[in-house]
Short mmCIF file of C-alpha atoms in Angstrom, two decimals:
data_model
loop_
_atom_site.label_atom_id
_atom_site.label_comp_id
_atom_site.label_asym_id
_atom_site.label_seq_id
_atom_site.Cartn_x
_atom_site.Cartn_y
_atom_site.Cartn_z
CA MET I 17 -19.86 -142.50 81.71
CA ALA I 18 -22.34 -140.00 83.07
CA ALA I 19 -20.48 -139.93 86.32
CA VAL I 20 -17.22 -139.17 84.55
CA LEU I 21 -18.79 -136.28 82.64
CA ALA I 22 -20.27 -134.90 85.84
CA VAL I 23 -16.91 -134.98 87.52
CA GLY I 24 -15.32 -133.30 84.50
CA LEU I 25 -17.88 -130.52 84.59
CA VAL I 26 -17.23 -129.99 88.25
CA VAL I 27 -13.46 -129.84 87.66
CA LEU I 28 -13.76 -127.50 84.72
CA GLY I 29 -16.31 -125.31 86.49
CA ALA I 30 -13.89 -123.59 88.84
CA PRO I 31 -11.36 -122.31 86.25
CA ALA I 32 -14.13 -121.03 84.01
CA THR I 33 -15.56 -118.91 86.83
CA GLU I 34 -12.17 -117.33 87.57
CA ILE I 35 -11.56 -116.58 83.87
CA ALA I 36 -14.96 -114.91 83.58
CA ALA I 37 -14.22 -112.75 86.64
CA GLN I 38 -10.83 -111.72 85.23
CA VAL I 39 -12.33 -110.81 81.86
CA THR I 40 -15.05 -108.79 83.55
CA ALA I 41 -12.49 -106.92 85.71
CA SER I 42 -10.13 -106.25 82.77
CA TRP I 43 -12.90 -104.61 80.80
CA ALA I 44 -13.93 -102.32 83.67
CA PRO I 45 -11.73 -99.34 82.53
CA PHE I 46 -13.31 -99.48 79.10
CA ARG I 47 -16.82 -99.47 80.44
CA ASP I 48 -17.28 -95.75 79.67
CA ALA I 49 -15.54 -95.91 76.29
CA GLY I 50 -17.60 -94.34 73.56
CA THR I 51 -19.55 -92.03 75.91
CA THR I 52 -20.32 -88.44 74.90
CA ILE I 53 -18.04 -85.56 75.93
CA ASP I 54 -20.44 -84.15 78.55
CA ARG I 55 -20.26 -87.41 80.38
CA VAL I 56 -16.47 -87.31 80.71
CA PRO I 57 -15.57 -86.40 84.32
CA GLN I 58 -14.08 -82.92 84.61
CA VAL I 59 -10.60 -82.73 86.17
CA PRO I 60 -10.12 -79.55 88.26
CA GLN I 61 -7.25 -77.35 87.05
CA VAL I 62 -4.58 -76.36 89.56
CA VAL I 63 -3.42 -72.75 89.17
CA GLU I 64 -0.10 -71.89 90.74
CA ARG I 65 -0.22 -68.43 92.29
CA THR I 66 2.85 -66.22 92.66
CA GLY I 67 1.48 -63.94 95.32
CA PHE I 68 -0.22 -61.46 92.99
CA ASP I 69 -3.63 -61.84 91.37
CA VAL I 70 -3.42 -60.45 87.85
CA PRO I 71 -6.83 -59.03 86.90
CA GLU I 72 -8.21 -59.90 83.53
CA PRO I 73 -8.16 -56.94 81.10
CA ALA I 74 -11.56 -55.30 80.78
CA ILE I 75 -11.08 -54.68 77.04
CA ALA I 76 -9.32 -57.05 74.71
CA ALA I 77 -6.52 -55.05 73.13
CA PRO I 78 -4.50 -57.03 70.62
CA ASN I 79 -0.78 -56.32 70.28
CA VAL I 80 -0.79 -54.38 73.56
CA ALA I 81 1.44 -55.64 76.34
CA ILE I 82 -0.30 -55.78 79.69
CA PRO I 83 2.08 -54.92 82.53
CA VAL I 84 2.37 -57.72 85.00
CA PRO I 85 3.45 -56.90 88.57
CA ARG I 86 6.67 -58.55 89.55
CA GLY I 87 7.57 -59.93 92.90
CA ILE I 88 9.67 -57.64 95.08
CA ASP I 89 12.21 -59.09 97.48
CA LEU I 90 12.20 -57.01 100.66
CA GLU I 91 14.83 -57.49 103.30
CA PHE I 92 14.03 -56.08 106.70
CA VAL I 93 17.12 -55.34 108.73
CA PRO I 94 16.39 -54.89 112.42
CA PRO I 95 17.84 -51.74 113.97
CA THR I 96 21.16 -52.32 115.63
CA VAL I 97 22.50 -50.59 118.69
CA PRO I 98 26.25 -50.28 119.09
CA ARG I 99 27.38 -52.06 122.15
CA GLY I 100 30.79 -51.99 123.63
CA VAL I 101 32.89 -51.13 126.60
CA ILE I 102 34.29 -47.62 126.92
CA PRO I 103 38.02 -47.96 127.39
CA GLU I 104 39.48 -46.38 130.45
CA TYR I 105 42.33 -44.04 129.65
CA THR I 106 44.39 -42.16 132.17
CA PRO I 107 46.64 -39.52 130.61
CA PRO I 108 50.15 -39.39 131.96
CA GLU I 109 51.02 -36.67 134.40
CA ALA I 110 52.08 -33.47 132.67
CA THR I 111 55.60 -32.41 133.49
CA CYS I 112 54.55 -28.76 133.64
CA GLY I 113 50.98 -27.70 134.17
CA GLY I 114 47.79 -29.56 133.31
CA TYR I 115 46.16 -30.62 130.07
CA THR I 116 43.85 -28.23 128.26
CA SER I 117 42.74 -28.07 124.65
CA PRO I 118 43.32 -25.43 123.53
CA ARG I 119 45.94 -24.70 126.15
CA ARG I 120 45.09 -21.75 128.38
CA ILE I 121 47.46 -20.24 130.90
CA VAL I 122 46.11 -17.77 133.44
CA PRO I 123 49.03 -15.80 134.90
CA ALA I 124 49.10 -14.64 138.50
CA ILE I 125 49.54 -10.84 138.68
CA VAL I 126 50.86 -8.74 141.49
CA PRO I 127 50.38 -5.01 140.74
CA ALA I 128 52.74 -2.33 142.00
CA VAL I 129 53.15 1.39 141.48
CA GLY I 130 53.59 1.86 137.73
CA SER I 131 54.32 -1.85 137.17
CA ALA I 132 53.03 -5.41 137.50
CA THR I 133 54.72 -8.77 138.04
CA LEU I 134 53.34 -11.81 136.24
CA THR I 135 54.00 -15.48 137.10
CA TRP I 136 52.83 -18.65 135.28
CA MET I 137 53.78 -22.29 134.85
CA ALA I 138 56.09 -23.00 131.92
CA ASP I 139 54.84 -25.01 128.96
CA SER I 140 56.28 -28.55 128.91
CA ASP I 141 56.68 -28.57 125.11
CA ASN I 142 60.27 -27.32 125.03
CA SER I 143 60.82 -28.53 121.47
CA ARG I 144 58.16 -26.16 120.14
CA VAL I 145 57.92 -23.31 122.65
CA THR I 146 61.02 -21.10 122.64
CA GLY I 147 59.79 -18.22 124.80
CA TYR I 148 56.92 -15.97 125.87
CA ARG I 149 55.66 -12.45 125.23
CA VAL I 150 53.61 -10.44 127.75
CA GLN I 151 51.67 -7.32 126.74
CA ALA I 152 49.82 -4.88 129.00
CA VAL I 153 46.80 -3.54 127.12
CA SER I 154 45.37 -0.36 128.64
CA GLN I 155 41.60 -0.23 129.06
CA GLN I 156 41.58 3.58 128.94
CA LEU I 157 40.83 4.79 125.43
CA VAL I 158 42.48 7.92 124.04
CA THR I 159 41.60 10.08 121.08
CA GLY I 160 43.06 8.87 117.79
CA VAL I 161 45.33 5.89 117.41
CA GLN I 162 45.81 3.85 120.56
CA PRO I 163 49.42 3.67 121.78
CA ALA I 164 51.29 0.39 121.47
CA PRO I 165 50.99 -1.64 124.67
CA PRO I 166 54.12 -2.17 126.76
CA GLN I 167 55.51 -5.66 126.24
CA GLN I 168 58.17 -7.95 127.65
CA LEU I 169 59.89 -11.01 126.14
CA VAL I 170 60.79 -13.96 128.38
CA GLY I 171 62.81 -17.03 127.47
CA GLN I 172 61.64 -20.62 127.98
CA ARG I 173 62.91 -22.69 130.88
CA ASP I 174 64.88 -25.88 130.32
CA ASP I 175 63.08 -27.61 133.17
CA CYS I 176 59.62 -27.54 134.72
CA GLY I 177 58.88 -24.55 136.90
CA GLU I 178 57.46 -21.06 137.07
CA VAL I 179 58.27 -18.26 134.66
CA SER I 180 58.12 -14.71 135.96
CA THR I 181 58.53 -11.21 134.51
CA THR I 182 57.82 -7.61 135.47
CA ILE I 183 56.37 -4.98 133.14
CA ALA I 184 57.16 -1.35 134.00
CA GLY I 185 55.99 1.94 132.51
CA LEU I 186 52.33 1.48 133.41
CA THR I 187 50.03 4.37 134.32
CA SER I 188 48.74 4.45 137.86
CA GLY I 189 44.95 4.47 138.24
CA VAL I 190 44.43 2.69 134.89
CA HIS I 191 43.14 -0.83 134.36
CA TYR I 192 45.23 -3.16 132.23
CA VAL I 193 44.50 -6.57 130.65
CA PHE I 194 47.63 -8.69 130.30
CA TRP I 195 48.05 -10.89 127.25
CA LEU I 196 50.28 -13.95 127.46
CA GLU I 197 51.63 -15.42 124.22
CA GLU I 198 53.93 -18.34 123.49
CA GLN I 199 56.76 -17.83 121.06
CA THR I 200 56.80 -20.97 118.90
CA TRP I 201 58.84 -22.29 116.00
CA ASP I 202 56.89 -23.46 112.97
CA GLU I 203 58.94 -26.25 111.40
CA ASP I 204 56.91 -26.33 108.17
CA ALA I 205 56.94 -22.59 107.54
CA GLN I 206 60.42 -22.13 109.06
CA LEU I 207 59.42 -19.02 111.02
CA VAL I 208 58.74 -17.81 114.54
CA GLU I 209 55.16 -16.97 115.51
CA PHE I 210 53.31 -15.89 118.64
CA VAL I 211 50.27 -17.86 119.82
CA GLN I 212 48.04 -16.34 122.48
CA VAL I 213 47.58 -18.82 125.32
CA GLY I 214 46.18 -16.69 128.13
CA THR I 215 44.66 -13.41 129.25
CA SER I 216 43.93 -11.85 132.61
CA ALA I 217 41.02 -9.99 134.06
CA PRO I 218 41.39 -6.17 134.17
CA VAL I 219 43.95 -5.22 136.84
CA LEU I 220 44.11 -1.76 138.42
CA ILE I 221 47.59 -0.34 138.68
CA PRO I 222 48.06 1.64 141.96
#
């Protein structure tokens, strides 16, 4: 009988030890229950910063709104340099004369006694240019109103080539500057106008 009880105690001894260990472990979280508040462990507070530290106001002012700096979104754009390839452009050959802007025609002048012969290349714009006007402006001043300069009108050529004209009635021993103008038709204004396209250096008439 005693042997049976001893065996029963040995058999029951193992589960009792495990139950006691489980009870002891289950009560571990409640071990500090009922402690005072200064014994409660302090949990550090995590403050999320936005990039600006807002200082605490030195004086408590109720009902006064404290301005809070706001975040500014800045976008930095790197400087750009235009890059490309310069196109190569070759203007077509002019049918009469070269290209100038504004167009300037320098006439060739051959002086003679009391006259001068002028020669120049015709303008290729036949649809606009209808003729030319040449004036011989004397460089010798006279008292009072200056006399009107001698002038000559010349028609436009139908094709490319030289235009030539001779101005007579010039004074020998006097220098003249020759003005060359194009007679053009203004389609918008519906009128004829003269546009100066060239001048010469002073030429002495023999």
